[in-house]
Amino acid sequence: MVGNWEKRIAITGGAGFVGSNLLLYMVPRYSRYLFVNIDCLTYAGNLSNLASIEHAPNYRFVKLTVNDYKSLARCFAEFDINAVIHFAAETHVDRSIFGPADFISTNIAGTFNLLELARQRFDDGVDFRFHHISTDEVFGSLGEDGAFTEESPYRPNSPYSASKAGSDHLVRAYHRTYRLDTVISHCCNNFGPYQFPEKLVPLVINNALEGKPIPIYGNGRNIRDWLYIEDHCRALDVIFHRGVAGRAYAVSARNEYRNIDLVRRICRLVDEIKGGGPRERLIEFVSDRPGHDQRYAIDPSRIENELGWKAVHQFPEALRKTAEWYISHREWLDRCVSGEYLKYYEQVYTNR
Ligand code: NAD
Ligand code: TYD
């Protein structure tokens, strides 16, 4: 029985890094919404992230892949879903290079399934909102100057970003063709608790703690634009509630760092917190990622001016908090890096 909820929101990929942070942020804040977490729990999904809300009256978990259209349809009917915040995706660029197939099926075909279900409900008269979580990577790579905006041309360079671009185009088409109420957010690189340690920030913290080599791809001068996860969650809240239908919003705090500078910074933080070091000695330059995008940077003027969002966290404090979180949650890291992932990592690393 569904009950009298003001909104019934399917959060796809809610056991992953951004999805679980959003659920931890939103479930206690919106007690009149029902949050249905749809996640098939790949290596990147971790239900223990959600332990503090798993018994909340306005939270449900359904183990389901977005590739299973029939079961998704049953789930949407059972919970009378009237909104989607769509995170579920294969997300790691390196994995997309070694094996792109899952990226095509989950990121493109999975998004198509969700859009079709949303369209049917909208056609049946349901007031439906579809918030699609995209990335800045769909815009490709920047030179030394400038920043991406929502109007930048799509120029994806990896199978990951190409699959995200494909899903963005479908979302856009469903708005233009069927008038489905959609919003898209393009966020830069996030960091914070619960990020799977194949991504740069938690990987460096983990290897620094374990005394393992810290691989830097190429010359380390590639630049990423970094946003603390809590600022991203606040942006998603604002976009979901107040974003204009058919519009996209780019999200960033204008924090650009070269990989090598960020990695050195993290090493120094771990030295300060744990003692010992210098862990910078663990840095190893390894062969470059094929098609490695040189620079990402986002101009967030639209979300700042139109929706009044601004990042509130300062980068140095947020990075320190992040390092402290992983250091005090070593068992979480250990669980992630054991078993299958360890085999994968060793294979990828020794092949570089
Ligand atoms: P993640 O890899 O940590 O989590 C992905 C989640 O999706 C996991 O819980 C996984 O089990 C689930 N999932 C994967 N395939 C699925 C399927 N077929 N059916 C159902 N669930 C499935 O990813 P993340 O970093 O949390 O990213 C979430 C979204 O945000 C993605 O769409 C990503 O493109 C986007 N994004 C992430 C960042 C970032 O810095 N992390 C930046 C911009 C955009
Ligand atoms: P990553 O966290 O994979 O995010 P994305 O590729 O989606 O931006 O990587 C961030 C940057 O760090 C990217 O330029 C690749 C680089 N990198 C390394 O140098 N070494 C590593 O071990 C990893 C995982 C990434």
Coordinates of C-alpha atoms and ligand atoms in Angstrom, one line a residue:
M1 CA 0.0 0.0 0.0
V2 CA 1.6 3.3 -1.0
G3 CA 0.1 5.8 1.5
N4 CA -0.6 9.5 1.2
W5 CA 2.8 10.7 0.0
E6 CA 3.2 14.2 -1.6
K7 CA 5.8 12.8 -4.0
R8 CA 6.8 9.2 -4.8
I9 CA 10.4 9.5 -6.1
A10 CA 12.4 6.7 -7.7
I11 CA 16.0 7.3 -6.9
T12 CA 17.9 5.0 -9.3
G13 CA 21.5 4.1 -8.3
G14 CA 20.8 5.2 -4.7
A15 CA 23.3 2.8 -3.2
G16 CA 26.2 4.5 -5.1
F17 CA 28.3 7.4 -4.1
V18 CA 26.2 10.4 -5.1
G19 CA 22.8 8.6 -4.8
S20 CA 23.4 7.5 -1.2
N21 CA 24.7 10.9 -0.2
L22 CA 21.5 12.4 -1.7
L23 CA 19.3 9.9 0.1
L24 CA 21.0 10.6 3.4
Y25 CA 20.5 14.3 2.7
M26 CA 16.9 14.2 1.5
V27 CA 15.1 11.4 3.4
P28 CA 15.2 13.2 6.8
R29 CA 14.4 16.6 5.2
Y30 CA 11.4 15.6 3.2
S31 CA 9.2 13.4 5.4
R32 CA 6.2 13.8 3.2
Y33 CA 8.0 12.3 0.2
L34 CA 8.4 8.6 -0.4
F35 CA 11.9 7.7 -1.7
V36 CA 12.2 4.4 -3.6
N37 CA 15.8 3.4 -4.1
I38 CA 16.1 1.3 -7.3
D39 CA 19.6 -0.2 -7.5
C40 CA 20.9 -3.6 -8.7
L41 CA 24.0 -3.4 -6.4
T42 CA 26.9 -3.7 -8.8
Y43 CA 30.4 -3.6 -7.3
A44 CA 29.8 0.2 -6.8
G45 CA 26.5 -0.2 -4.9
N46 CA 26.8 -0.4 -1.1
L47 CA 23.6 -0.6 1.0
S48 CA 25.6 -0.1 4.3
N49 CA 26.0 3.5 3.3
L50 CA 22.2 3.9 4.0
A51 CA 22.1 2.1 7.4
S52 CA 21.0 5.3 9.2
I53 CA 17.9 5.7 7.0
E54 CA 17.1 2.0 6.1
H55 CA 14.2 1.9 8.6
A56 CA 12.9 5.4 7.9
P57 CA 9.1 5.3 7.1
N58 CA 9.6 7.3 3.9
Y59 CA 12.4 5.0 2.4
R60 CA 12.2 1.8 0.5
F61 CA 14.8 -0.3 -1.3
V62 CA 14.1 -2.4 -4.4
K63 CA 16.9 -4.5 -5.9
L64 CA 16.4 -4.1 -9.5
T65 CA 18.3 -3.3 -12.7
V66 CA 17.2 -0.4 -14.9
N67 CA 17.7 -2.8 -17.8
D68 CA 14.7 -4.9 -16.7
Y69 CA 11.8 -3.0 -18.1
K70 CA 9.0 -5.3 -17.0
S71 CA 10.1 -5.3 -13.3
L72 CA 10.6 -1.6 -13.4
A73 CA 7.1 -1.1 -14.7
R74 CA 5.7 -3.2 -11.8
C75 CA 7.8 -1.2 -9.4
F76 CA 6.5 2.2 -10.8
A77 CA 3.0 0.9 -10.5
E78 CA 3.4 -0.5 -7.0
F79 CA 4.7 2.8 -5.7
D80 CA 2.7 5.1 -8.0
I81 CA 6.0 6.8 -8.9
N82 CA 5.6 10.4 -10.0
A83 CA 9.3 11.5 -10.1
V84 CA 12.7 10.1 -11.0
I85 CA 16.1 11.2 -10.0
H86 CA 18.3 9.1 -12.2
F87 CA 21.8 8.3 -10.9
A88 CA 22.1 4.6 -11.9
A89 CA 25.0 4.3 -14.3
E90 CA 28.3 2.6 -14.9
T91 CA 30.6 5.5 -14.0
H92 CA 34.3 4.8 -14.2
V93 CA 36.1 6.0 -17.3
D94 CA 38.9 3.4 -17.1
R95 CA 36.4 0.6 -16.9
S96 CA 34.6 2.0 -19.9
I97 CA 37.8 1.7 -21.8
F98 CA 38.4 -1.9 -20.9
G99 CA 34.7 -3.0 -21.3
P100 CA 32.2 -0.5 -22.7
A101 CA 29.2 -2.9 -23.1
D102 CA 27.7 -2.4 -19.7
F103 CA 28.0 1.4 -20.2
I104 CA 25.8 1.2 -23.3
S105 CA 23.2 -1.0 -21.8
T106 CA 22.9 0.7 -18.4
N107 CA 23.5 4.3 -19.3
I108 CA 21.7 4.4 -22.6
A109 CA 19.2 1.6 -22.7
G110 CA 18.5 1.8 -19.0
T111 CA 17.7 5.5 -19.3
F112 CA 15.5 4.8 -22.2
N113 CA 13.5 2.3 -20.1
L114 CA 12.9 4.9 -17.4
L115 CA 12.0 7.6 -19.9
E116 CA 9.4 5.3 -21.5
L117 CA 7.8 4.6 -18.1
A118 CA 7.8 8.3 -17.2
R119 CA 6.2 9.1 -20.6
Q120 CA 3.4 6.5 -20.1
R121 CA 2.6 7.9 -16.6
F122 CA 2.7 11.4 -18.0
D123 CA 0.3 10.4 -20.8
D124 CA -2.0 8.9 -18.2
G125 CA -2.2 12.4 -16.6
V126 CA 0.4 12.0 -13.8
D127 CA 2.3 15.2 -13.0
F128 CA 5.7 13.7 -13.6
R129 CA 9.3 15.1 -13.2
F130 CA 12.4 13.4 -14.6
H131 CA 15.7 14.7 -13.2
H132 CA 18.6 13.2 -15.2
I133 CA 22.0 13.2 -13.6
S134 CA 24.6 14.0 -16.3
T135 CA 28.2 15.1 -16.1
D136 CA 30.5 17.8 -17.4
E137 CA 32.4 15.0 -19.3
V138 CA 29.8 15.0 -22.1
F139 CA 31.3 18.4 -23.2
G140 CA 34.8 16.8 -23.9
S141 CA 38.0 18.5 -23.0
L142 CA 39.0 22.2 -22.6
G143 CA 42.2 24.0 -23.4
E144 CA 43.9 26.4 -21.0
D145 CA 41.1 28.9 -20.9
G146 CA 37.3 29.0 -20.6
A147 CA 34.7 26.8 -19.0
F148 CA 31.8 24.7 -20.0
T149 CA 28.3 26.1 -19.8
E150 CA 25.0 24.4 -20.4
E151 CA 25.3 25.6 -24.0
S152 CA 28.6 24.0 -24.8
P153 CA 28.6 21.6 -27.7
Y154 CA 28.6 17.9 -26.9
R155 CA 32.1 16.3 -27.6
P156 CA 32.4 13.2 -25.5
N157 CA 35.7 11.4 -25.7
S158 CA 35.4 8.2 -23.7
P159 CA 32.9 5.4 -23.9
Y160 CA 31.6 6.5 -20.5
S161 CA 31.0 10.1 -21.5
A162 CA 29.6 9.0 -24.9
S163 CA 27.1 6.8 -23.1
K164 CA 26.2 9.7 -20.8
A165 CA 25.8 12.0 -23.8
G166 CA 23.5 9.4 -25.5
S167 CA 21.3 9.4 -22.4
D168 CA 21.2 13.2 -22.3
H169 CA 20.1 13.3 -25.9
L170 CA 17.2 10.9 -25.2
V171 CA 16.1 13.0 -22.2
R172 CA 16.2 16.2 -24.3
A173 CA 14.2 14.4 -27.1
Y174 CA 11.5 13.2 -24.6
H175 CA 11.1 16.8 -23.5
R176 CA 10.9 18.3 -27.0
T177 CA 8.8 15.5 -28.5
Y178 CA 6.5 14.4 -25.7
R179 CA 6.7 17.5 -23.4
L180 CA 7.9 15.3 -20.5
D181 CA 9.0 17.6 -17.6
T182 CA 12.7 16.9 -17.6
V183 CA 15.7 18.7 -16.0
I184 CA 19.4 17.7 -16.5
S185 CA 22.3 18.6 -14.2
H186 CA 25.9 18.5 -15.4
C187 CA 28.2 18.3 -12.4
C188 CA 32.0 18.4 -12.2
N189 CA 34.0 15.8 -10.2
N190 CA 32.7 15.2 -6.7
F191 CA 34.6 14.1 -3.6
G192 CA 33.4 13.1 -0.2
P193 CA 32.4 10.1 1.8
Y194 CA 31.2 6.8 0.2
Q195 CA 33.0 7.2 -3.1
F196 CA 34.3 3.9 -4.5
P197 CA 38.1 3.9 -4.2
E198 CA 38.7 3.4 -7.9
K199 CA 38.1 7.2 -8.3
L200 CA 41.1 9.5 -7.8
V201 CA 40.5 11.0 -4.3
P202 CA 39.6 7.8 -2.3
L203 CA 42.1 5.8 -4.3
V204 CA 44.9 8.1 -3.3
I205 CA 43.8 8.1 0.3
N206 CA 43.5 4.3 0.4
N207 CA 46.9 3.7 -1.3
A208 CA 48.5 6.4 1.0
L209 CA 47.1 4.5 4.0
E210 CA 48.3 1.1 2.7
G211 CA 51.7 2.3 1.6
K212 CA 50.9 1.3 -2.0
P213 CA 52.1 3.1 -5.2
I214 CA 49.9 6.0 -6.1
P215 CA 49.5 6.0 -9.9
I216 CA 49.3 9.3 -11.7
Y217 CA 48.3 9.0 -15.4
G218 CA 50.5 10.7 -17.9
N219 CA 52.3 13.9 -16.6
G220 CA 49.8 14.7 -13.9
R221 CA 48.9 18.1 -15.4
N222 CA 45.4 17.2 -16.3
I223 CA 42.9 19.4 -14.6
R224 CA 39.6 18.6 -12.9
D225 CA 37.1 20.9 -11.2
W226 CA 36.2 19.5 -7.7
L227 CA 33.0 19.9 -5.8
Y228 CA 32.2 18.6 -2.3
I229 CA 29.4 16.1 -2.3
E230 CA 27.2 18.0 0.1
D231 CA 27.2 21.0 -2.1
H232 CA 26.2 18.8 -5.0
C233 CA 23.3 17.4 -3.0
R234 CA 22.1 20.9 -2.2
A235 CA 22.3 21.7 -5.9
L236 CA 20.3 18.6 -6.8
D237 CA 17.7 19.5 -4.3
V238 CA 17.3 23.0 -5.8
I239 CA 17.3 21.7 -9.4
F240 CA 14.8 19.0 -8.7
H241 CA 12.4 21.4 -7.0
R242 CA 12.9 24.6 -8.9
G243 CA 14.7 23.8 -12.2
V244 CA 12.7 24.9 -15.2
A245 CA 11.4 22.0 -17.4
G246 CA 13.5 21.3 -20.4
R247 CA 16.5 23.2 -18.9
A248 CA 20.0 22.0 -18.0
Y249 CA 22.1 23.2 -15.1
A250 CA 25.9 23.0 -14.7
V251 CA 27.2 22.7 -11.2
S252 CA 30.6 23.6 -9.8
A253 CA 32.4 25.6 -7.1
R254 CA 35.1 26.7 -9.5
N255 CA 37.8 24.6 -7.8
E256 CA 40.3 23.6 -10.5
Y257 CA 43.3 21.6 -9.6
R258 CA 46.0 19.8 -11.5
N259 CA 45.9 16.1 -10.6
I260 CA 49.5 16.1 -9.4
D261 CA 48.8 19.1 -7.0
L262 CA 45.6 17.5 -5.7
V263 CA 47.4 14.2 -5.1
R264 CA 50.3 15.9 -3.3
R265 CA 47.8 17.7 -1.1
I266 CA 46.1 14.5 -0.2
C267 CA 49.4 12.9 0.7
R268 CA 50.3 15.8 3.0
L269 CA 46.9 15.6 4.6
V270 CA 47.3 11.9 5.4
D271 CA 50.8 12.6 6.7
E272 CA 49.3 15.3 9.1
I273 CA 46.4 13.1 10.3
K274 CA 48.3 9.8 10.6
G275 CA 51.9 10.9 11.1
G276 CA 54.8 9.4 9.2
G277 CA 55.4 10.0 5.6
P278 CA 56.1 11.8 3.4
R279 CA 53.6 9.7 1.4
E280 CA 54.4 11.8 -1.7
R281 CA 57.2 9.2 -2.1
L282 CA 54.5 6.7 -3.2
I283 CA 53.6 8.7 -6.3
E284 CA 54.4 6.9 -9.5
F285 CA 53.8 8.3 -13.0
V286 CA 52.3 5.6 -15.1
S287 CA 51.2 5.4 -18.8
D288 CA 48.4 7.8 -19.7
R289 CA 44.7 7.0 -20.0
P290 CA 43.8 6.6 -23.7
G291 CA 41.8 9.7 -24.8
H292 CA 42.6 11.4 -21.4
D293 CA 40.6 14.7 -21.3
Q294 CA 43.0 17.5 -20.5
R295 CA 40.9 19.9 -18.6
Y296 CA 37.3 20.2 -17.2
A297 CA 35.9 23.4 -15.8
I298 CA 32.3 24.4 -15.3
D299 CA 30.8 27.9 -15.2
P300 CA 27.9 27.6 -12.7
S301 CA 26.5 31.1 -13.4
R302 CA 23.1 29.8 -14.4
I303 CA 22.4 27.8 -11.3
E304 CA 23.8 30.7 -9.2
N305 CA 21.8 33.5 -10.9
E306 CA 18.6 31.7 -11.7
L307 CA 18.2 29.3 -8.8
G308 CA 20.2 31.1 -6.1
W309 CA 22.5 28.1 -5.4
K310 CA 26.1 28.6 -4.4
A311 CA 28.6 26.1 -3.0
V312 CA 29.2 26.8 0.7
H313 CA 32.1 24.4 1.5
Q314 CA 35.7 25.7 1.2
F315 CA 37.8 23.2 -0.7
P316 CA 40.7 22.8 1.8
E317 CA 38.4 22.1 4.7
A318 CA 36.2 19.8 2.7
L319 CA 39.2 17.8 1.4
R320 CA 40.5 17.5 5.0
K321 CA 37.1 16.3 6.2
T322 CA 37.0 13.7 3.4
A323 CA 40.5 12.4 4.3
E324 CA 39.4 12.2 7.9
W325 CA 36.2 10.3 7.0
Y326 CA 38.1 7.6 5.0
I327 CA 40.7 7.3 7.7
S328 CA 38.1 6.7 10.3
H329 CA 36.1 4.3 8.0
R330 CA 39.0 2.0 7.1
E331 CA 36.6 -1.0 7.3
W332 CA 34.4 0.6 4.6
L333 CA 37.5 1.1 2.4
D334 CA 38.7 -2.4 3.1
R335 CA 35.4 -4.0 2.1
C336 CA 35.5 -2.1 -1.2
V337 CA 39.0 -3.0 -2.1
S338 CA 38.8 -6.7 -1.2
G339 CA 37.8 -9.6 -3.5
E340 CA 36.8 -8.9 -7.1
Y341 CA 37.9 -5.2 -7.1
L342 CA 41.4 -6.1 -5.9
K343 CA 41.8 -8.5 -8.8
Y344 CA 40.6 -5.9 -11.2
Y345 CA 42.8 -3.2 -9.8
E346 CA 45.9 -5.4 -9.9
Q347 CA 45.3 -6.4 -13.5
V348 CA 44.7 -2.8 -14.6
Y349 CA 47.6 -1.4 -12.6
T350 CA 50.2 -4.0 -13.7
N351 CA 49.2 -3.5 -17.3
R352 CA 50.0 0.2 -17.2
Ligands
NAD1 P1 28.7 5.0 -8.5 O1 29.4 4.2 -9.5 O2 29.2 5.3 -7.2 O3 27.2 4.4 -8.3 C1 26.4 3.9 -9.3 C2 25.2 3.2 -8.7 O4 24.4 2.8 -9.8 C3 25.6 2.0 -7.9 O5 24.9 1.9 -6.7 C4 25.2 0.8 -8.8 O6 24.9 -0.4 -8.1 C5 24.0 1.4 -9.5 N1 23.8 0.8 -10.8 C6 24.7 0.5 -11.8 N2 24.1 -0.1 -12.8 C7 22.8 -0.2 -12.5 C8 21.7 -0.8 -13.2 N3 21.8 -1.4 -14.4 N4 20.5 -0.8 -12.6 C9 20.4 -0.2 -11.3 N5 21.4 0.3 -10.6 C10 22.6 0.3 -11.2 O7 28.4 6.4 -9.3 P2 28.3 7.9 -8.7 O8 29.6 8.5 -8.7 O9 27.4 7.9 -7.5 O10 27.5 8.6 -9.9 C11 26.1 8.7 -9.9 C12 25.6 9.5 -11.2 O11 26.2 10.8 -11.1 C13 26.1 8.9 -12.5 O12 25.0 9.0 -13.4 C14 27.3 9.7 -12.9 O13 27.4 9.8 -14.3 C15 26.9 11.1 -12.3 N6 28.0 11.9 -11.9 C16 28.9 11.6 -11.0 C17 29.9 12.5 -10.7 C18 31.0 12.1 -9.7 O14 31.9 12.8 -9.5 N7 30.8 11.0 -8.9 C19 30.0 13.7 -11.3 C20 29.1 14.0 -12.3 C21 28.1 13.2 -12.6
TYD2 P1 38.7 9.9 -12.0 O1 38.5 9.9 -10.5 O2 38.7 8.5 -12.6 O3 37.5 10.8 -12.6 P2 37.3 11.3 -14.2 O4 38.2 10.5 -15.0 O5 35.9 10.9 -14.4 O6 37.5 12.7 -14.1 O7 40.0 10.6 -12.4 C1 40.3 11.9 -12.1 C2 41.6 12.3 -12.7 O8 42.6 11.6 -12.1 C3 41.6 12.0 -14.2 O9 42.4 13.0 -14.9 C4 42.4 10.7 -14.3 C5 43.4 10.8 -13.1 N1 43.7 9.6 -12.4 C6 45.0 9.3 -12.1 O10 46.0 10.0 -12.5 N2 45.3 8.1 -11.4 C7 44.4 7.3 -11.0 O11 44.7 6.2 -10.4 C8 43.0 7.6 -11.3 C9 41.9 6.7 -10.9 C10 42.7 8.8 -12.0

